[in-house]
């Protein structure tokens, strides 16, 4: 698994998850429960993960959608 996005923004995470899934790329949200436990201070960002084999395709998709910097 590789991290494709790290964020505290639930809208950004949800949008990215839908974008990936609609393109046939499975993803998993890590740290969702830990982030909730620490409250709303945003100290622990959530991570959206994709399979190693899907990472390059996911990166291209998010770059094309303006959701990721080309150099990231």
PDB file of N, CA and C in Angstrom:
ATOM      1  N   UNK A   1       0.852  -1.183   0.000  1.00  0.00           N
ATOM      2  CA  UNK A   1       0.000   0.000   0.000  1.00  0.00           C
ATOM      3  C   UNK A   1       0.894   1.241   0.000  1.00  0.00           C
ATOM      4  N   UNK A   2       0.426   2.247  -0.734  1.00  0.00           N
ATOM      5  CA  UNK A   2       1.142   3.524  -0.791  1.00  0.00           C
ATOM      6  C   UNK A   2       0.168   4.663  -0.540  1.00  0.00           C
ATOM      7  N   UNK A   3       0.665   5.678   0.122  1.00  0.00           N
ATOM      8  CA  UNK A   3      -0.158   6.843   0.449  1.00  0.00           C
ATOM      9  C   UNK A   3      -0.315   7.731  -0.786  1.00  0.00           C
ATOM     10  N   UNK A   4      -1.559   8.014  -1.138  1.00  0.00           N
ATOM     11  CA  UNK A   4      -1.838   8.895  -2.272  1.00  0.00           C
ATOM     12  C   UNK A   4      -2.284  10.278  -1.790  1.00  0.00           C
ATOM     13  N   UNK A   5      -2.803  10.349  -0.553  1.00  0.00           N
ATOM     14  CA  UNK A   5      -3.248  11.637  -0.009  1.00  0.00           C
ATOM     15  C   UNK A   5      -3.209  11.588   1.507  1.00  0.00           C
ATOM     16  N   UNK A   6      -2.765  12.695   2.111  1.00  0.00           N
ATOM     17  CA  UNK A   6      -2.804  12.870   3.567  1.00  0.00           C
ATOM     18  C   UNK A   6      -3.496  14.203   3.820  1.00  0.00           C
ATOM     19  N   UNK A   7      -4.580  14.157   4.591  1.00  0.00           N
ATOM     20  CA  UNK A   7      -5.358  15.387   4.775  1.00  0.00           C
ATOM     21  C   UNK A   7      -6.214  15.313   6.032  1.00  0.00           C
ATOM     22  N   UNK A   8      -6.554  16.486   6.548  1.00  0.00           N
ATOM     23  CA  UNK A   8      -7.538  16.613   7.628  1.00  0.00           C
ATOM     24  C   UNK A   8      -8.886  17.058   7.089  1.00  0.00           C
ATOM     25  N   UNK A   9      -8.967  17.295   5.789  1.00  0.00           N
ATOM     26  CA  UNK A   9     -10.180  17.818   5.160  1.00  0.00           C
ATOM     27  C   UNK A   9     -11.084  16.661   4.716  1.00  0.00           C
ATOM     28  N   UNK A  10     -12.215  16.442   5.401  1.00  0.00           N
ATOM     29  CA  UNK A  10     -13.085  15.318   5.049  1.00  0.00           C
ATOM     30  C   UNK A  10     -13.682  15.439   3.646  1.00  0.00           C
ATOM     31  N   UNK A  11     -13.893  16.658   3.172  1.00  0.00           N
ATOM     32  CA  UNK A  11     -14.442  16.846   1.827  1.00  0.00           C
ATOM     33  C   UNK A  11     -13.413  16.430   0.778  1.00  0.00           C
ATOM     34  N   UNK A  12     -12.170  16.858   0.954  1.00  0.00           N
ATOM     35  CA  UNK A  12     -11.103  16.477   0.025  1.00  0.00           C
ATOM     36  C   UNK A  12     -10.901  14.965   0.013  1.00  0.00           C
ATOM     37  N   UNK A  13     -10.913  14.357   1.184  1.00  0.00           N
ATOM     38  CA  UNK A  13     -10.746  12.908   1.277  1.00  0.00           C
ATOM     39  C   UNK A  13     -11.888  12.177   0.581  1.00  0.00           C
ATOM     40  N   UNK A  14     -13.106  12.605   0.834  1.00  0.00           N
ATOM     41  CA  UNK A  14     -14.273  11.968   0.228  1.00  0.00           C
ATOM     42  C   UNK A  14     -14.270  12.132  -1.289  1.00  0.00           C
ATOM     43  N   UNK A  15     -13.993  13.338  -1.763  1.00  0.00           N
ATOM     44  CA  UNK A  15     -13.950  13.598  -3.204  1.00  0.00           C
ATOM     45  C   UNK A  15     -12.892  12.726  -3.878  1.00  0.00           C
ATOM     46  N   UNK A  16     -11.718  12.658  -3.276  1.00  0.00           N
ATOM     47  CA  UNK A  16     -10.629  11.874  -3.853  1.00  0.00           C
ATOM     48  C   UNK A  16     -10.969  10.393  -3.854  1.00  0.00           C
ATOM     49  N   UNK A  17     -11.584   9.920  -2.786  1.00  0.00           N
ATOM     50  CA  UNK A  17     -11.985   8.516  -2.708  1.00  0.00           C
ATOM     51  C   UNK A  17     -12.984   8.172  -3.815  1.00  0.00           C
ATOM     52  N   UNK A  18     -13.968   9.024  -4.033  1.00  0.00           N
ATOM     53  CA  UNK A  18     -14.962   8.797  -5.090  1.00  0.00           C
ATOM     54  C   UNK A  18     -14.300   8.845  -6.464  1.00  0.00           C
ATOM     55  N   UNK A  19     -13.414   9.799  -6.674  1.00  0.00           N
ATOM     56  CA  UNK A  19     -12.702   9.924  -7.945  1.00  0.00           C
ATOM     57  C   UNK A  19     -11.918   8.649  -8.256  1.00  0.00           C
ATOM     58  N   UNK A  20     -11.208   8.142  -7.265  1.00  0.00           N
ATOM     59  CA  UNK A  20     -10.429   6.917  -7.455  1.00  0.00           C
ATOM     60  C   UNK A  20     -11.338   5.715  -7.717  1.00  0.00           C
ATOM     61  N   UNK A  21     -12.345   5.543  -6.889  1.00  0.00           N
ATOM     62  CA  UNK A  21     -13.237   4.383  -7.034  1.00  0.00           C
ATOM     63  C   UNK A  21     -13.993   4.408  -8.361  1.00  0.00           C
ATOM     64  N   UNK A  22     -14.434   5.590  -8.795  1.00  0.00           N
ATOM     65  CA  UNK A  22     -15.128   5.699 -10.083  1.00  0.00           C
ATOM     66  C   UNK A  22     -14.218   5.354 -11.254  1.00  0.00           C
ATOM     67  N   UNK A  23     -12.915   5.448 -11.044  1.00  0.00           N
ATOM     68  CA  UNK A  23     -11.946   5.103 -12.087  1.00  0.00           C
ATOM     69  C   UNK A  23     -11.447   3.666 -11.945  1.00  0.00           C
ATOM     70  N   UNK A  24     -12.044   2.923 -11.014  1.00  0.00           N
ATOM     71  CA  UNK A  24     -11.679   1.518 -10.843  1.00  0.00           C
ATOM     72  C   UNK A  24     -10.460   1.283  -9.974  1.00  0.00           C
ATOM     73  N   UNK A  25     -10.068   2.287  -9.199  1.00  0.00           N
ATOM     74  CA  UNK A  25      -8.910   2.154  -8.310  1.00  0.00           C
ATOM     75  C   UNK A  25      -9.419   2.038  -6.877  1.00  0.00           C
ATOM     76  N   UNK A  26      -9.182   0.881  -6.257  1.00  0.00           N
ATOM     77  CA  UNK A  26      -9.593   0.682  -4.867  1.00  0.00           C
ATOM     78  C   UNK A  26      -8.684   1.479  -3.942  1.00  0.00           C
ATOM     79  N   UNK A  27      -9.268   2.001  -2.882  1.00  0.00           N
ATOM     80  CA  UNK A  27      -8.491   2.756  -1.905  1.00  0.00           C
ATOM     81  C   UNK A  27      -9.040   2.481  -0.510  1.00  0.00           C
ATOM     82  N   UNK A  28      -8.191   2.734   0.477  1.00  0.00           N
ATOM     83  CA  UNK A  28      -8.548   2.509   1.874  1.00  0.00           C
ATOM     84  C   UNK A  28      -8.158   3.752   2.664  1.00  0.00           C
ATOM     85  N   UNK A  29      -9.037   4.181   3.571  1.00  0.00           N
ATOM     86  CA  UNK A  29      -8.761   5.331   4.426  1.00  0.00           C
ATOM     87  C   UNK A  29      -8.131   4.838   5.723  1.00  0.00           C
ATOM     88  N   UNK A  30      -6.901   5.264   5.982  1.00  0.00           N
ATOM     89  CA  UNK A  30      -6.192   4.918   7.215  1.00  0.00           C
ATOM     90  C   UNK A  30      -6.329   6.062   8.215  1.00  0.00           C
ATOM     91  N   UNK A  31      -6.274   5.724   9.484  1.00  0.00           N
ATOM     92  CA  UNK A  31      -6.243   6.674  10.602  1.00  0.00           C
ATOM     93  C   UNK A  31      -7.559   7.407  10.837  1.00  0.00           C
ATOM     94  N   UNK A  32      -8.643   6.935  10.267  1.00  0.00           N
ATOM     95  CA  UNK A  32      -9.935   7.608  10.454  1.00  0.00           C
ATOM     96  C   UNK A  32     -10.356   7.575  11.923  1.00  0.00           C
ATOM     97  N   UNK A  33     -10.236   6.436  12.572  1.00  0.00           N
ATOM     98  CA  UNK A  33     -10.667   6.319  13.967  1.00  0.00           C
ATOM     99  C   UNK A  33      -9.707   7.042  14.907  1.00  0.00           C
ATOM    100  N   UNK A  34      -8.427   6.983  14.623  1.00  0.00           N
ATOM    101  CA  UNK A  34      -7.445   7.688  15.440  1.00  0.00           C
ATOM    102  C   UNK A  34      -7.673   9.185  15.359  1.00  0.00           C
ATOM    103  N   UNK A  35      -7.955   9.664  14.171  1.00  0.00           N
ATOM    104  CA  UNK A  35      -8.214  11.087  13.970  1.00  0.00           C
ATOM    105  C   UNK A  35      -9.440  11.534  14.761  1.00  0.00           C
ATOM    106  N   UNK A  36     -10.465  10.695  14.823  1.00  0.00           N
ATOM    107  CA  UNK A  36     -11.681  11.023  15.575  1.00  0.00           C
ATOM    108  C   UNK A  36     -11.386  11.050  17.076  1.00  0.00           C
ATOM    109  N   UNK A  37     -10.560  10.117  17.551  1.00  0.00           N
ATOM    110  CA  UNK A  37     -10.246  10.044  18.976  1.00  0.00           C
ATOM    111  C   UNK A  37      -9.525  11.285  19.483  1.00  0.00           C
ATOM    112  N   UNK A  38      -8.675  11.880  18.645  1.00  0.00           N
ATOM    113  CA  UNK A  38      -7.912  13.036  19.108  1.00  0.00           C
ATOM    114  C   UNK A  38      -8.739  14.315  19.096  1.00  0.00           C
ATOM    115  N   UNK A  39      -9.945  14.240  18.627  1.00  0.00           N
ATOM    116  CA  UNK A  39     -10.812  15.413  18.625  1.00  0.00           C
ATOM    117  C   UNK A  39     -10.719  16.182  17.324  1.00  0.00           C
ATOM    118  N   UNK A  40     -11.026  17.441  17.393  1.00  0.00           N
ATOM    119  CA  UNK A  40     -11.092  18.238  16.172  1.00  0.00           C
ATOM    120  C   UNK A  40      -9.893  19.157  15.989  1.00  0.00           C
ATOM    121  N   UNK A  41      -8.790  18.903  16.698  1.00  0.00           N
ATOM    122  CA  UNK A  41      -7.636  19.797  16.573  1.00  0.00           C
ATOM    123  C   UNK A  41      -6.828  19.528  15.307  1.00  0.00           C
ATOM    124  N   UNK A  42      -7.058  18.405  14.662  1.00  0.00           N
ATOM    125  CA  UNK A  42      -6.387  18.123  13.395  1.00  0.00           C
ATOM    126  C   UNK A  42      -4.942  17.700  13.526  1.00  0.00           C
ATOM    127  N   UNK A  43      -4.559  17.145  14.666  1.00  0.00           N
ATOM    128  CA  UNK A  43      -3.169  16.750  14.870  1.00  0.00           C
ATOM    129  C   UNK A  43      -2.805  15.490  14.094  1.00  0.00           C
ATOM    130  N   UNK A  44      -3.782  14.648  13.822  1.00  0.00           N
ATOM    131  CA  UNK A  44      -3.510  13.387  13.124  1.00  0.00           C
ATOM    132  C   UNK A  44      -4.289  13.372  11.812  1.00  0.00           C
ATOM    133  N   UNK A  45      -3.604  13.629  10.709  1.00  0.00           N
ATOM    134  CA  UNK A  45      -4.301  13.596   9.418  1.00  0.00           C
ATOM    135  C   UNK A  45      -4.653  12.170   9.013  1.00  0.00           C
ATOM    136  N   UNK A  46      -5.680  12.042   8.218  1.00  0.00           N
ATOM    137  CA  UNK A  46      -6.065  10.743   7.672  1.00  0.00           C
ATOM    138  C   UNK A  46      -5.319  10.522   6.366  1.00  0.00           C
ATOM    139  N   UNK A  47      -5.063   9.255   6.055  1.00  0.00           N
ATOM    140  CA  UNK A  47      -4.307   8.907   4.853  1.00  0.00           C
ATOM    141  C   UNK A  47      -5.154   8.036   3.945  1.00  0.00           C
ATOM    142  N   UNK A  48      -5.162   8.380   2.662  1.00  0.00           N
ATOM    143  CA  UNK A  48      -5.840   7.581   1.655  1.00  0.00           C
ATOM    144  C   UNK A  48      -4.777   6.743   0.958  1.00  0.00           C
ATOM    145  N   UNK A  49      -4.953   5.437   0.997  1.00  0.00           N
ATOM    146  CA  UNK A  49      -3.947   4.503   0.497  1.00  0.00           C
ATOM    147  C   UNK A  49      -4.474   3.746  -0.717  1.00  0.00           C
ATOM    148  N   UNK A  50      -3.560   3.432  -1.641  1.00  0.00           N
ATOM    149  CA  UNK A  50      -3.884   2.610  -2.811  1.00  0.00           C
ATOM    150  C   UNK A  50      -2.855   1.491  -2.899  1.00  0.00           C
ATOM    151  N   UNK A  51      -3.193   0.446  -3.631  1.00  0.00           N
ATOM    152  CA  UNK A  51      -2.266  -0.667  -3.836  1.00  0.00           C
ATOM    153  C   UNK A  51      -1.039  -0.171  -4.593  1.00  0.00           C
ATOM    154  N   UNK A  52       0.093  -0.803  -4.332  1.00  0.00           N
ATOM    155  CA  UNK A  52       1.334  -0.437  -5.021  1.00  0.00           C
ATOM    156  C   UNK A  52       1.151  -0.428  -6.531  1.00  0.00           C
ATOM    157  N   UNK A  53       0.456  -1.429  -7.051  1.00  0.00           N
ATOM    158  CA  UNK A  53       0.256  -1.548  -8.503  1.00  0.00           C
ATOM    159  C   UNK A  53      -0.613  -0.429  -9.072  1.00  0.00           C
ATOM    160  N   UNK A  54      -1.430   0.192  -8.247  1.00  0.00           N
ATOM    161  CA  UNK A  54      -2.333   1.257  -8.703  1.00  0.00           C
ATOM    162  C   UNK A  54      -1.787   2.660  -8.462  1.00  0.00           C
ATOM    163  N   UNK A  55      -0.650   2.762  -7.799  1.00  0.00           N
ATOM    164  CA  UNK A  55      -0.163   4.069  -7.365  1.00  0.00           C
ATOM    165  C   UNK A  55       0.077   5.037  -8.523  1.00  0.00           C
ATOM    166  N   UNK A  56       0.771   4.604  -9.556  1.00  0.00           N
ATOM    167  CA  UNK A  56       1.084   5.509 -10.675  1.00  0.00           C
ATOM    168  C   UNK A  56      -0.186   5.961 -11.395  1.00  0.00           C
ATOM    169  N   UNK A  57      -1.126   5.040 -11.592  1.00  0.00           N
ATOM    170  CA  UNK A  57      -2.394   5.402 -12.242  1.00  0.00           C
ATOM    171  C   UNK A  57      -3.177   6.377 -11.366  1.00  0.00           C
ATOM    172  N   UNK A  58      -3.180   6.144 -10.063  1.00  0.00           N
ATOM    173  CA  UNK A  58      -3.885   7.036  -9.139  1.00  0.00           C
ATOM    174  C   UNK A  58      -3.240   8.414  -9.128  1.00  0.00           C
ATOM    175  N   UNK A  59      -1.922   8.449  -9.139  1.00  0.00           N
ATOM    176  CA  UNK A  59      -1.204   9.718  -9.149  1.00  0.00           C
ATOM    177  C   UNK A  59      -1.518  10.516 -10.418  1.00  0.00           C
ATOM    178  N   UNK A  60      -1.526   9.842 -11.563  1.00  0.00           N
ATOM    179  CA  UNK A  60      -1.870  10.502 -12.834  1.00  0.00           C
ATOM    180  C   UNK A  60      -3.298  11.043 -12.804  1.00  0.00           C
ATOM    181  N   UNK A  61      -4.222  10.212 -12.313  1.00  0.00           N
ATOM    182  CA  UNK A  61      -5.624  10.611 -12.241  1.00  0.00           C
ATOM    183  C   UNK A  61      -5.798  11.868 -11.389  1.00  0.00           C
ATOM    184  N   UNK A  62      -5.179  11.891 -10.222  1.00  0.00           N
ATOM    185  CA  UNK A  62      -5.321  13.037  -9.332  1.00  0.00           C
ATOM    186  C   UNK A  62      -4.620  14.273  -9.891  1.00  0.00           C
ATOM    187  N   UNK A  63      -3.510  14.083 -10.576  1.00  0.00           N
ATOM    188  CA  UNK A  63      -2.820  15.207 -11.218  1.00  0.00           C
ATOM    189  C   UNK A  63      -3.691  15.796 -12.314  1.00  0.00           C
ATOM    190  N   UNK A  64      -4.272  14.933 -13.141  1.00  0.00           N
ATOM    191  CA  UNK A  64      -5.148  15.394 -14.226  1.00  0.00           C
ATOM    192  C   UNK A  64      -6.385  16.113 -13.693  1.00  0.00           C
ATOM    193  N   UNK A  65      -6.849  15.692 -12.516  1.00  0.00           N
ATOM    194  CA  UNK A  65      -8.038  16.303 -11.911  1.00  0.00           C
ATOM    195  C   UNK A  65      -7.698  17.556 -11.102  1.00  0.00           C
ATOM    196  N   UNK A  66      -6.411  17.905 -11.052  1.00  0.00           N
ATOM    197  CA  UNK A  66      -5.997  19.085 -10.300  1.00  0.00           C
ATOM    198  C   UNK A  66      -5.964  18.878  -8.805  1.00  0.00           C
ATOM    199  N   UNK A  67      -5.937  17.621  -8.373  1.00  0.00           N
ATOM    200  CA  UNK A  67      -5.948  17.301  -6.948  1.00  0.00           C
ATOM    201  C   UNK A  67      -4.567  16.975  -6.408  1.00  0.00           C
ATOM    202  N   UNK A  68      -3.559  16.975  -7.268  1.00  0.00           N
ATOM    203  CA  UNK A  68      -2.219  16.590  -6.839  1.00  0.00           C
ATOM    204  C   UNK A  68      -1.204  17.367  -7.656  1.00  0.00           C
ATOM    205  N   UNK A  69      -0.156  17.813  -7.004  1.00  0.00           N
ATOM    206  CA  UNK A  69       0.931  18.504  -7.675  1.00  0.00           C
ATOM    207  C   UNK A  69       1.732  17.488  -8.485  1.00  0.00           C
ATOM    208  N   UNK A  70       2.116  17.846  -9.702  1.00  0.00           N
ATOM    209  CA  UNK A  70       2.894  16.945 -10.561  1.00  0.00           C
ATOM    210  C   UNK A  70       4.185  16.484  -9.902  1.00  0.00           C
ATOM    211  N   UNK A  71       4.746  17.287  -9.025  1.00  0.00           N
ATOM    212  CA  UNK A  71       6.033  16.969  -8.406  1.00  0.00           C
ATOM    213  C   UNK A  71       5.894  16.196  -7.103  1.00  0.00           C
ATOM    214  N   UNK A  72       4.675  15.911  -6.689  1.00  0.00           N
ATOM    215  CA  UNK A  72       4.473  15.215  -5.408  1.00  0.00           C
ATOM    216  C   UNK A  72       4.729  13.737  -5.555  1.00  0.00           C
TER     217      UNK A  72
END
